Amino acid sequence: MTPPSRLTPYLYVLPLVALLAFVFGYPLLRIFEFSFKMVRGIDGPWIGLRNYQLVLGQSLFWESVLHNLQLLLAIPVMVGISLIVSVLLSERVAGWKLYRIIVFVPFVLAIPIVAVVMKRMFQFSGPVNEMLRWMSLDFMALDWIGSSDVALWTVMILIIWRESALGIILFLARLLSLDESVIEAAKIDGANWWHRLWHIILPEMRGVIEFYVVVSVITMLAAVFSYIYIMGGGRGGPGTSTEVVELYIFNALIRSSLPGIASAASVMLFLVTGVLIFLLFRVRRRAEAT
Amino acid sequence: MDNSAYPMFTRRSLMLSSAMLAGGAALGGLSKGAAAQVKDMDMWYWGEQELPGLQKYVNDSVAKYKAATVKPMLQDTAVVISQFQTAAAAGNAPDVQYLWNGIYHMESVWLGYLRGLKSLIKPDILAASNPTMLSHFGGDIYRTGWYPLPMFWCYNKTLFEKAGLDPEAPPKTWDELLVACDKLKSSGVEALGGGIQDGYWSEWYITHSLPQQLDSLGEAVELFIGDKDFNDPKYHEHWVKLAELKTKGFLNKDMSSLELYPGIDLVVAGKLGIGQTIGTRLPADSKATGGKIGYMTMPVFGKGKLAATPVVDVQGLGISTNAEDAAAAAAFLEFLQSPEQLKAFWEATNWLPSNTTFDSSVIQDASVRGLWENWGLKSNISNVTNLMPGQFYERAAIPTGQQIVAGSMTGEQAGELAAKTAKEWKDFNPDMVENYRKWVKDLSSPT
């Protein structure tokens, strides 16, 4: 019997690799190609870097980038909330398993559903403002989704509320896997709750926190479309106050019939996200090593 | 090797099987050839979303039509244009395609995906369907009208009475409007507005207000592509007027956080005096209020020839260049315009078909009948926002209104943004400029 060639295993996986290359690689190549063309319908003439020049020269694109960067401010809040709630749950207070399910519910619900509900709640005459007025806090009854100055912060509240749920579950899973004897030993040695958190728990959680931060950064830059689309009236409004890069791409492709422009912006977003994913893997590797 | 498990398959039986398969295939081909005498056609359409009952009407119509087998497919809103254009580029477009008005089908004309209908449809039928000026290009017409969408300002007659205003004499001029708003406000109700959060109110406002300073629809196109300047005060006066309504406190306070239809509901519910609406809502709104919803053209402030002209948008149908038998497709479109089909349309949708020969005696509701007689049959213009390039629509038309209503932009600033966006459109679409300029010629002929 002839021993199998070294190539044999590769031949076995070749069909799947070819399928994946076709499903993911081909569209990606086409997007790169389109970004250098003035596409009308399904193709168009080669125009070099013109699409990139137009995108980078448009104030709206930079406004969109700025909004994505503003959303990054949500990440420290999400980490803080996730840490506090997960640590409290890990203390195994009465009913903690039920609380665990409740705090994870936002993440299970589809974004469009929670966004539609939130939008109703934050309307000028909606329940949030009605409650504030009832509490005689009229000065806090803002036009949450109708004011250009406030709308992006309102979206951020929704994102924090939903995305923190993932952080809580990730952090809680890590907390529950900690070696309890170390914590017990610290207790016996007289370490109070704060000391245990600062000197034992947080260092042990460093890897998962870094992971969550990198995932959240990617989310804020490239995965907030659903939130923005619904809360911003489908247009990143009012005006362009909640427009983000994903919506910019969507508008260019679907509403302005500019596939070349959409592709150029997509390529840039892809490259930035690619760098972040690379960082994610490095962080994970380092976390595993420690 | 034990062959007992396998059936005997001799060379003879192989030949026999082959002969039978070949015979079967030939018969299949014959039957297909025979079936080809009754033509197969595809029809992609949209509209059930805005006109419940349309799908039933289409299904009934194709079942009734015997000259061809028409396979209808209801499209999703997001892909009406892209699905057609992609299919057309691949040579697989349907024979008959639903077409929104203006640029929403003109781009397909410029790409060569649609046939001109002048040589295919009888002139009187084509004209009666009111495809509108926005379907004219290069001397040809590219759609038949299917159903009209009259657009108008609505008002609550009960609130008018309560404010001491004559419910049968709505304001005609801008000054009269300001007086009416003041009286409504004094009577304790919010005077004017609706919901602008999703942007459509902003579009409709331009629909009604921009033509007031225009002499032709071609002039609008010249503005949108930057050949005329929005910085010219007369071209952004409509935004200045909107800002005036905001400054005087006549717009409803929750306007920025409400969407279009909940905003119209406020008028129907008696919480808002004046709003903007569309004809397809009128039968239900009129019924809900016991006939207390009035309609009017936008009060006049402008001096253009198009000022105070009722607006009627029309949805339509066209024939793709991929249609193998364009004459057969045209015959089907003519069938849809026959008196029997117009009646069937009304019965299925409780709404008007787009045809000036429609027997309107079937309309029971006085408001709807009045709307048909004054908007549908008299001189009207189409929706000017259907002439906007998508980029202008998204970057200027929608944001300007939203920001003025939110109090974060003046009318002059809106003009600046619109002018800047028009210039930007030219940079992004150098290959489209000439098409638009040719279109201006068709649109500048007398309306």
XYZ file of C-alpha atoms in Angstrom:
737
model
C 0.000 0.000 0.000
C 1.388 3.355 -1.043
C 1.691 5.840 1.826
C -0.516 8.893 1.360
C 1.156 11.914 -0.166
C 1.748 14.940 2.058
C -0.717 16.745 -0.146
C -3.544 14.318 0.545
C -4.946 16.108 3.641
C -4.998 19.353 1.700
C -6.925 17.688 -1.092
C -9.558 16.600 1.426
C -10.139 20.150 2.626
C -9.784 21.699 -0.824
C -13.518 21.573 -1.731
C -14.474 23.408 1.455
C -11.654 25.909 1.057
C -12.750 26.512 -2.546
C -16.344 27.000 -1.398
C -15.309 29.463 1.289
C -13.051 31.283 -1.152
C -15.975 31.610 -3.522
C -18.491 32.691 -0.896
C -16.259 35.156 0.952
C -13.220 35.747 -1.225
C -14.951 36.489 -4.517
C -17.281 39.220 -3.178
C -14.331 40.743 -1.351
C -12.283 40.845 -4.530
C -15.201 42.379 -6.393
C -15.577 45.055 -3.721
C -11.891 45.900 -4.054
C -12.309 45.989 -7.843
C -15.463 48.147 -7.667
C -13.678 50.622 -5.430
C -11.513 51.550 -8.411
C -14.419 51.804 -10.865
C -17.298 54.152 -11.567
C -19.932 51.445 -11.376
C -23.314 51.855 -13.045
C -25.595 48.855 -12.905
C -23.157 45.969 -12.422
C -19.903 47.349 -13.853
C -18.205 50.500 -15.072
C -14.972 52.118 -16.249
C -11.724 52.077 -14.255
C -11.114 55.423 -12.518
C -8.135 54.650 -10.286
C -8.246 56.240 -6.835
C -10.985 58.738 -7.677
C -13.585 57.041 -5.448
C -11.203 57.160 -2.504
C -10.495 60.840 -3.181
C -14.195 61.635 -3.283
C -14.969 59.720 -0.088
C -12.048 61.188 1.834
C -12.876 64.664 0.563
C -16.494 64.548 1.699
C -17.235 66.166 5.040
C -20.100 63.742 5.632
C -17.707 60.784 5.595
C -15.547 62.360 8.283
C -18.656 63.293 10.253
C -19.635 59.628 10.101
C -16.168 58.536 11.247
C -16.371 61.030 14.111
C -19.702 59.552 15.207
C -18.166 56.066 15.217
C -15.311 57.378 17.333
C -17.773 59.085 19.688
C -19.458 55.733 20.196
C -16.157 54.394 21.536
C -16.865 56.460 24.643
C -19.502 53.877 25.491
C -16.898 51.161 25.990
C -15.514 52.230 29.410
C -19.105 52.540 30.642
C -19.947 49.077 29.309
C -16.868 47.580 30.960
C -17.686 49.300 34.242
C -21.309 48.151 34.262
C -20.371 44.629 33.240
C -17.744 44.390 35.953
C -19.967 45.678 38.720
C -22.945 43.498 37.811
C -20.880 40.368 37.197
C -18.970 40.733 40.460
C -22.228 41.228 42.355
C -23.735 38.161 40.688
C -20.638 36.113 41.425
C -21.249 36.734 45.117
C -24.160 34.350 44.578
C -26.747 36.548 46.233
C -30.193 35.000 46.615
C -31.775 34.482 43.173
C -28.538 35.192 41.311
C -29.299 32.604 38.635
C -32.558 34.363 37.810
C -30.782 37.745 37.734
C -28.200 36.239 35.417
C -30.903 35.302 32.953
C -32.580 38.700 33.244
C -29.405 40.682 32.550
C -28.659 38.560 29.494
C -32.123 39.038 27.979
C -31.229 42.313 26.168
C -28.508 40.512 24.252
C -30.853 37.727 23.201
C -33.460 40.125 21.844
C -32.999 41.189 18.227
C -31.600 44.711 17.864
C -34.503 45.975 15.723
C -36.967 44.935 18.415
C -35.183 46.672 21.276
C -34.449 49.694 19.099
C -38.086 50.119 18.100
C -39.190 49.852 21.729
C -36.510 52.291 22.882
C -37.439 54.702 20.138
C -41.026 54.772 21.350
C -39.860 55.247 24.929
C -37.563 58.134 24.063
C -40.029 60.101 21.934
C -40.629 63.652 23.091
C -44.081 62.660 24.319
C -42.955 59.151 25.227
C -42.856 57.301 28.564
C -39.357 58.448 29.574
C -40.223 62.137 29.340
C -43.679 61.592 30.804
C -42.068 59.994 33.830
C -39.541 62.802 34.152
C -42.319 65.391 33.977
C -44.330 63.445 36.545
C -41.296 63.602 38.826
C -41.111 67.374 38.206
C -37.834 66.933 36.370
C -39.035 68.801 33.273
C -35.564 70.205 32.610
C -34.406 66.645 31.946
C -37.207 65.890 29.490
C -35.105 66.257 26.346
C -35.968 65.629 22.711
C -33.958 62.410 22.932
C -34.222 61.280 19.324
C -35.344 64.529 17.696
C -32.483 66.807 18.697
C -29.226 66.790 16.749
C -27.312 67.437 19.966
C -28.784 64.536 21.899
C -29.686 61.788 19.400
C -26.276 60.096 19.229
C -26.061 59.949 23.031
C -29.499 58.332 23.105
C -28.315 55.684 20.663
C -25.316 55.195 22.893
C -27.563 54.537 25.891
C -29.298 51.788 23.930
C -25.999 50.278 22.824
C -24.639 50.324 26.372
C -27.792 48.704 27.699
C -27.720 45.866 25.195
C -24.020 45.250 24.688
C -23.237 45.300 28.424
C -25.199 42.073 28.675
C -22.501 40.283 26.707
C -19.824 41.727 28.986
C -21.695 40.587 32.078
C -21.974 37.020 30.841
C -18.345 36.881 29.711
C -17.076 38.340 32.970
C -19.353 36.190 35.086
C -18.184 33.038 33.323
C -14.591 33.982 34.075
C -15.411 34.860 37.689
C -17.123 31.539 38.269
C -14.103 29.696 36.949
C -11.677 31.416 39.352
C -9.939 29.277 41.926
C -12.053 29.950 45.002
C -9.350 28.729 47.368
C -7.267 31.799 46.466
C -10.134 34.094 47.345
C -10.868 32.160 50.526
C -7.209 32.400 51.494
C -7.306 36.152 50.938
C -10.390 36.379 53.152
C -8.634 34.447 55.909
C -5.664 36.784 55.543
C -8.016 39.694 56.204
C -8.427 41.098 52.679
C -11.671 43.051 52.413
C -14.005 42.991 49.366
C -12.235 45.880 47.653
C -8.782 44.361 48.199
C -9.937 41.032 46.815
C -11.422 42.738 43.759
C -8.417 44.902 43.053
C -5.587 42.482 43.820
C -7.046 39.105 42.874
C -10.178 39.267 40.767
C -9.292 42.018 38.296
C -5.815 40.682 37.488
C -7.352 37.277 36.860
C -9.929 38.816 34.548
C -7.521 40.895 32.545
C -7.605 38.614 29.510
C -11.390 38.522 29.217
C -11.675 42.280 29.763
C -9.180 42.928 26.972
C -11.080 40.545 24.738
C -14.370 42.303 25.480
C -12.856 45.726 24.854
C -11.479 44.725 21.457
C -14.777 43.102 20.441
C -16.608 46.231 21.565
C -14.287 48.494 19.582
C -15.011 46.443 16.467
C -18.741 46.654 17.261
C -18.642 50.438 17.610
C -16.778 50.876 14.348
C -18.420 48.283 12.163
C -21.527 46.746 13.709
C -23.911 49.435 14.924
C -25.935 49.738 11.733
C -29.122 48.224 13.151
C -29.144 50.565 16.146
C -28.523 53.643 14.023
C -30.888 52.647 11.232
C -33.877 52.318 13.522
C -33.163 55.007 16.094
C -32.124 57.498 13.404
C -35.303 57.094 11.366
C -33.539 54.965 8.736
C -31.316 57.876 7.758
C -28.898 58.655 10.576
C -30.997 61.629 11.566
C -32.046 64.091 12.653
C -30.049 65.671 9.869
C -26.862 63.641 9.791
C -26.343 63.654 13.545
C -26.274 59.856 13.958
C -24.771 58.908 10.601
C -21.996 56.319 10.928
C -19.693 54.751 8.334
C -21.904 51.683 7.841
C -24.910 53.881 7.071
C -22.754 56.021 4.787
C -21.950 52.860 2.809
C -25.585 51.766 2.780
C -26.756 55.154 1.545
C -24.107 55.311 -1.155
C -25.036 51.881 -2.451
C -28.802 51.733 -2.066
C -29.983 55.330 -2.069
C -27.425 57.136 -4.191
C -26.727 54.315 -6.677
C -22.971 54.696 -6.184
C -21.546 51.168 -5.784
C -18.012 52.438 -6.446
C -18.197 54.947 -3.608
C -19.799 52.370 -1.311
C -17.028 49.910 -2.175
C -14.257 52.416 -1.485
C -15.714 53.204 1.940
C -16.232 49.471 2.569
C -12.604 48.699 1.742
C -11.422 51.332 4.205
C -13.750 50.046 6.908
C -12.637 46.492 6.171
C -8.964 47.382 6.510
C -9.478 49.220 9.788
C -11.570 46.368 11.164
C -8.987 43.865 9.892
C -6.266 45.589 11.888
C -8.483 45.464 14.970
C -9.182 41.769 14.502
C -5.433 41.186 14.197
C -5.024 43.006 17.493
C -7.786 40.881 18.994
C -5.950 37.702 18.132
C -2.735 39.072 19.575
C -4.509 40.027 22.773
C -6.075 36.594 23.037
C -2.747 34.887 22.436
C -1.118 36.984 25.121
C -3.994 36.284 27.487
C -3.670 32.550 26.875
C 0.070 32.720 27.445
C -0.375 34.414 30.817
C -18.746 -10.670 -8.214
C -22.342 -11.446 -7.443
C -24.581 -9.540 -9.821
C -27.815 -10.950 -8.520
C -28.568 -7.771 -6.620
C -28.468 -5.734 -9.826
C -31.217 -5.823 -12.464
C -30.237 -7.182 -15.860
C -29.318 -4.242 -18.038
C -28.480 -5.444 -21.538
C -27.364 -3.391 -24.513
C -30.839 -3.939 -25.939
C -32.600 -2.569 -22.912
C -30.163 0.344 -22.854
C -31.075 1.215 -26.452
C -34.767 0.816 -25.680
C -34.480 3.099 -22.680
C -32.542 5.633 -24.711
C -35.160 5.592 -27.421
C -37.922 6.100 -24.856
C -36.042 8.977 -23.221
C -35.429 10.602 -26.597
C -39.080 10.180 -27.497
C -40.133 11.642 -24.191
C -37.840 14.592 -24.649
C -39.163 15.190 -28.147
C -42.748 15.060 -26.935
C -41.839 17.416 -24.128
C -40.358 19.783 -26.681
C -43.487 19.555 -28.782
C -45.725 20.282 -25.858
C -43.460 23.193 -24.913
C -43.694 24.444 -28.477
C -47.450 24.154 -28.341
C -47.517 25.990 -25.016
C -45.352 28.740 -26.493
C -48.380 29.826 -28.513
C -49.771 31.138 -25.229
C -46.959 33.464 -24.227
C -45.252 33.367 -20.874
C -44.471 36.689 -19.282
C -43.051 37.821 -15.961
C -44.334 40.829 -14.077
C -42.501 42.216 -11.054
C -44.434 44.719 -9.037
C -44.643 46.550 -5.750
C -47.515 48.412 -4.099
C -49.361 46.068 -1.753
C -47.290 47.812 0.906
C -48.990 51.153 0.257
C -52.197 49.939 -1.317
C -53.659 46.857 0.386
C -55.642 44.807 -2.100
C -53.278 45.385 -5.009
C -51.863 41.882 -4.814
C -55.352 40.389 -5.041
C -56.112 42.650 -7.980
C -52.959 41.561 -9.801
C -53.603 37.878 -9.151
C -57.209 38.201 -10.357
C -56.127 40.165 -13.422
C -53.496 37.700 -14.606
C -55.948 34.851 -14.049
C -58.488 36.670 -16.193
C -56.001 37.537 -18.949
C -56.013 34.827 -21.611
C -53.702 36.231 -24.288
C -50.628 35.320 -22.238
C -49.621 33.585 -19.053
C -48.379 36.328 -16.731
C -46.421 35.292 -13.660
C -46.544 38.099 -11.096
C -44.011 38.564 -8.313
C -44.470 41.051 -5.469
C -41.152 42.758 -4.733
C -39.722 43.890 -1.434
C -39.510 47.653 -1.003
C -35.729 47.705 -0.614
C -35.009 45.923 -3.895
C -37.567 47.247 -6.364
C -34.923 49.109 -8.353
C -31.771 47.115 -7.643
C -33.416 43.747 -8.357
C -34.699 44.968 -11.695
C -31.442 46.624 -12.716
C -29.347 43.615 -11.768
C -31.659 41.290 -13.688
C -31.701 43.637 -16.676
C -27.906 43.815 -16.734
C -27.834 40.025 -16.781
C -30.478 39.899 -19.532
C -33.096 38.367 -17.229
C -35.384 41.274 -16.432
C -39.133 40.635 -16.288
C -41.257 41.620 -19.272
C -43.345 44.032 -17.198
C -41.799 45.993 -14.325
C -43.327 48.236 -11.681
C -41.769 51.695 -11.832
C -41.785 54.518 -9.336
C -41.883 57.915 -10.907
C -39.079 60.190 -12.047
C -35.458 59.324 -11.406
C -36.553 56.044 -9.834
C -37.139 54.703 -13.330
C -35.282 57.239 -15.482
C -31.915 55.838 -14.437
C -33.037 52.507 -15.904
C -34.018 54.342 -19.096
C -30.517 55.821 -19.322
C -28.976 52.407 -18.729
C -31.049 51.073 -21.645
C -33.163 48.697 -19.555
C -36.601 50.077 -20.520
C -38.439 50.370 -23.809
C -40.135 53.522 -25.012
C -43.890 52.962 -25.093
C -45.025 55.440 -27.732
C -44.729 52.886 -30.501
C -46.147 50.053 -28.409
C -49.200 51.435 -26.602
C -52.126 53.210 -28.248
C -51.618 56.991 -27.756
C -55.047 57.612 -26.209
C -54.579 54.828 -23.665
C -51.079 55.998 -22.802
C -52.203 59.600 -22.330
C -55.287 58.655 -20.272
C -53.106 56.667 -17.858
C -51.204 59.881 -16.986
C -47.632 58.610 -16.900
C -46.707 62.231 -16.002
C -44.022 64.469 -17.449
C -41.454 62.684 -15.333
C -41.654 59.641 -17.607
C -40.762 61.629 -20.725
C -37.238 61.415 -22.071
C -35.826 62.042 -25.514
C -39.306 62.427 -26.966
C -40.525 59.037 -25.763
C -42.573 57.884 -22.738
C -41.406 54.997 -20.575
C -44.334 54.094 -18.294
C -48.063 53.755 -18.238
C -49.694 55.218 -15.145
C -51.145 52.583 -12.797
C -52.514 54.366 -9.755
C -52.303 57.990 -8.632
C -51.076 59.385 -5.350
C -52.559 62.846 -4.878
C -50.500 64.785 -2.353
C -51.996 67.642 -0.373
C -52.211 69.525 2.892
C -54.933 68.273 5.176
C -56.647 69.962 8.081
C -59.055 69.066 10.829
C -62.368 70.847 10.241
C -63.482 70.400 13.846
C -60.389 72.190 15.129
C -60.901 74.922 12.541
C -64.441 75.485 13.814
C -63.217 75.515 17.411
C -60.608 78.143 16.497
C -63.194 80.322 14.754
C -61.958 79.509 11.259
C -64.173 78.648 8.301
C -63.695 74.899 7.751
C -64.818 75.197 4.147
C -62.381 78.001 3.312
C -58.872 76.897 4.209
C -56.044 79.466 3.934
C -54.934 80.193 0.387
C -52.008 82.545 0.953
C -49.075 82.451 3.338
C -50.396 85.375 5.340
C -53.762 83.657 5.704
C -51.942 80.557 6.882
C -50.100 82.491 9.587
C -53.404 83.965 10.792
C -54.993 80.502 10.844
C -52.040 79.042 12.754
C -52.227 81.859 15.274
C -55.928 81.231 15.849
C -55.411 77.488 16.179
C -52.620 78.043 18.668
C -54.755 80.475 20.653
C -57.528 77.883 20.796
C -55.168 75.534 22.611
C -54.180 73.108 19.866
C -50.907 72.718 18.037
C -51.291 74.438 14.714
C -49.259 72.671 12.042
C -46.759 69.898 11.462
C -46.707 66.125 11.817
C -43.710 63.819 12.186
C -40.319 64.340 10.559
C -38.141 61.772 12.348
C -38.031 59.411 9.358
C -37.523 62.302 6.941
C -40.510 61.928 4.630
C -42.270 65.029 5.954
C -39.201 66.946 4.861
C -39.527 65.499 1.354
C -43.257 66.264 1.157
C -42.661 69.809 2.306
C -40.365 70.329 -0.698
C -42.935 68.594 -2.909
C -45.447 71.309 -2.068
C -43.253 74.339 -1.498
C -40.375 74.328 -3.965
C -42.594 74.422 -7.104
C -44.056 77.698 -5.842
C -40.973 79.497 -7.165
C -40.596 77.427 -10.340
C -41.899 77.918 -13.852
C -41.263 74.336 -14.934
C -40.153 71.010 -13.509
C -37.010 71.308 -15.636
C -35.998 74.257 -13.476
C -36.044 71.952 -10.462
C -33.650 69.549 -12.133
C -31.312 72.439 -12.921
C -31.286 73.223 -9.213
C -30.646 69.660 -8.111
C -27.665 69.218 -10.424
C -26.185 72.626 -9.615
C -26.891 74.425 -12.904
C -29.019 76.852 -10.884
C -28.108 77.979 -7.386
C -29.971 77.225 -4.157
C -28.171 80.201 -2.625
C -30.485 82.420 -4.703
C -33.077 83.566 -2.104
C -36.038 82.600 -4.249
C -34.836 78.989 -4.390
C -34.495 78.559 -0.641
C -37.414 80.733 0.389
C -39.477 77.628 1.131
C -36.997 76.667 3.854
C -37.075 80.227 5.203
C -40.857 79.859 5.459
C -40.501 76.585 7.340
C -38.090 78.265 9.745
C -40.675 81.023 10.200
C -43.269 78.458 11.265
C -40.762 77.052 13.726
C -39.807 80.459 15.118
C -43.441 81.445 15.618
C -44.072 78.245 17.571
C -46.636 76.867 15.125
C -45.023 73.415 14.670
C -46.000 70.613 17.023
C -43.424 70.116 19.785
C -42.926 66.386 19.245
C -42.526 66.727 15.478
C -38.815 65.838 15.492
C -39.348 62.580 17.323
C -42.454 61.409 15.466
C -42.544 59.554 12.169
C -44.627 60.601 9.189
C -47.764 58.530 9.647
C -48.121 58.942 13.439
C -47.830 62.657 12.670
C -50.744 62.511 10.231
C -52.668 60.552 12.842
C -52.475 63.625 15.080
C -54.557 65.599 12.577
C -57.096 62.785 12.356
C -57.192 62.492 16.165
C -57.929 66.199 16.542
C -54.614 67.029 18.196
C -53.064 68.960 15.305
C -54.694 71.526 13.054
C -52.891 71.216 9.720
C -50.613 68.578 8.215
C -49.401 66.976 5.019
C -50.883 63.743 3.734
C -51.437 61.525 0.742
C -54.584 60.506 -1.113
C -54.533 56.821 -0.259
C -55.106 57.722 3.399
C -58.096 59.928 2.739
C -60.892 57.309 2.549
C -60.023 55.859 5.973
C -59.239 59.216 7.607
C -62.409 60.783 6.267
C -64.449 57.846 7.518
C -62.771 57.937 10.954
C -63.646 61.613 11.448
C -67.084 61.600 9.896
C -65.888 63.632 6.924
C -64.024 66.205 9.044
C -60.727 65.996 7.165
C -60.347 68.804 4.650
C -57.739 69.108 1.933
C -56.014 72.040 0.264
C -52.994 73.006 -1.765
C -50.166 74.558 0.203
C -50.890 78.241 0.862
C -49.041 80.373 -1.642
C -45.995 82.496 -0.977
C -44.150 82.038 -4.294
C -44.484 83.652 -7.675
C -43.620 80.742 -9.963
C -46.022 79.434 -12.606
C -46.362 76.155 -10.707
C -47.526 77.789 -7.457
C -50.847 76.479 -6.114
C -50.959 73.634 -8.635
C -52.206 70.357 -7.110
C -49.605 67.608 -6.861
C -50.364 64.131 -8.157
C -47.679 61.493 -8.176
C -48.394 58.384 -10.225
C -46.999 54.879 -9.850
C -46.570 53.053 -13.126
C -45.595 50.039 -15.167
C -43.056 49.686 -17.954
C -41.670 47.148 -20.385
C -38.077 45.976 -20.129
C -35.755 45.740 -23.104
C -35.317 42.076 -22.172
C -38.975 41.386 -23.012
C -38.953 38.821 -25.820
C -42.323 39.955 -27.118
C -42.743 43.643 -26.347
C -46.047 43.789 -28.234
C -47.484 41.074 -25.991
C -46.315 42.959 -22.895
C -47.866 46.154 -24.273
C -51.143 44.327 -24.888
C -51.180 43.285 -21.236
C -50.618 46.881 -20.104
C -53.474 48.006 -22.352
C -55.644 45.277 -20.822
C -54.959 46.752 -17.368
C -56.281 50.098 -18.618
C -59.562 48.646 -19.952
C -62.782 49.921 -18.283
C -63.462 46.509 -16.722
C -59.998 46.380 -15.189
C -60.239 49.942 -13.892
C -63.459 48.968 -12.145
C -61.843 45.795 -10.807
C -58.952 47.899 -9.495
C -61.332 50.117 -7.540
C -63.224 47.126 -6.154
C -60.058 45.338 -5.000
C -58.206 48.306 -3.520
C -60.942 50.849 -2.781
C -58.631 53.298 -4.480
C -58.482 55.054 -7.820
C -56.704 53.707 -10.876
C -54.667 56.180 -12.891
C -56.906 56.759 -15.872
C -58.836 59.887 -16.751
C -61.626 57.765 -18.290
C -62.304 55.965 -14.995
C -66.010 56.008 -14.199
C -65.887 57.868 -10.875
C -69.614 57.375 -10.186
C -68.617 54.398 -8.024
C -66.924 56.714 -5.483
C -69.228 57.136 -2.491
C -67.083 59.289 -0.199
C -67.507 62.981 -1.027
C -63.929 63.822 0.010
C -62.434 61.147 -2.228
C -64.669 62.158 -5.115
C -63.694 65.793 -4.684
C -60.050 64.860 -4.562
C -60.343 62.865 -7.786
C -62.162 65.692 -9.555
C -59.839 68.460 -8.353
C -56.518 66.676 -8.191
C -56.910 63.794 -10.633
C -58.791 65.386 -13.493
C -57.672 69.009 -13.409
C -54.258 70.426 -14.224
C -51.660 68.997 -11.875
C -47.940 68.526 -11.482
C -45.989 65.531 -10.327
C -43.853 65.229 -7.219
C -40.779 67.387 -7.788
C -38.703 65.347 -5.338
C -38.870 62.455 -7.791
C -36.498 64.482 -9.935
C -33.795 64.576 -7.283
C -30.702 62.440 -7.585
C -30.633 60.038 -4.638
C -27.544 61.730 -3.274
C -29.283 65.113 -3.161
C -32.356 63.579 -1.588
C -30.383 61.978 1.229
C -27.824 64.703 1.831
C -29.926 67.834 1.372
C -33.668 67.317 1.003
C -34.146 65.246 4.156
C -31.566 66.742 6.563
C -32.496 70.371 5.846
C -36.118 70.004 6.897
C -35.204 67.938 9.942
C -32.651 70.448 11.141
C -34.886 73.458 10.572
C -37.679 71.792 12.521
C -35.192 70.906 15.269
C -34.166 74.560 15.356
C -30.557 73.858 14.436
C -30.557 75.343 10.912
C -31.857 78.486 9.225
C -33.484 78.639 5.799
C -30.393 80.325 4.383
C -28.136 77.618 5.789
C -30.425 75.035 4.217
C -29.903 76.771 0.865
C -26.139 76.653 1.355
C -26.218 72.947 2.177
C -28.394 72.243 -0.864
C -26.062 74.197 -3.164
C -23.031 72.402 -1.760
C -24.718 69.013 -2.162
C -25.668 69.770 -5.764
C -22.036 70.563 -6.543
C -20.923 67.432 -4.729
C -23.358 65.358 -6.797
C -21.708 66.619 -9.973
C -18.292 65.545 -8.694
C -19.566 62.099 -7.790
C -21.620 61.590 -10.975
C -19.875 63.278 -13.921
C -21.323 60.669 -16.304
C -24.901 61.512 -15.297
C -24.855 65.266 -15.791
C -25.586 65.188 -19.513
C -28.505 62.783 -19.055
C -30.063 65.148 -16.557
C -29.518 68.113 -18.874
C -31.274 66.267 -21.703
C -34.083 65.444 -19.312
C -34.461 69.142 -18.500
C -35.519 69.714 -22.124
C -38.378 67.212 -21.816
C -39.389 68.590 -18.430
C -39.286 72.230 -19.507
C -41.937 71.817 -22.170
C -45.353 73.203 -21.120
C -46.897 71.139 -18.303
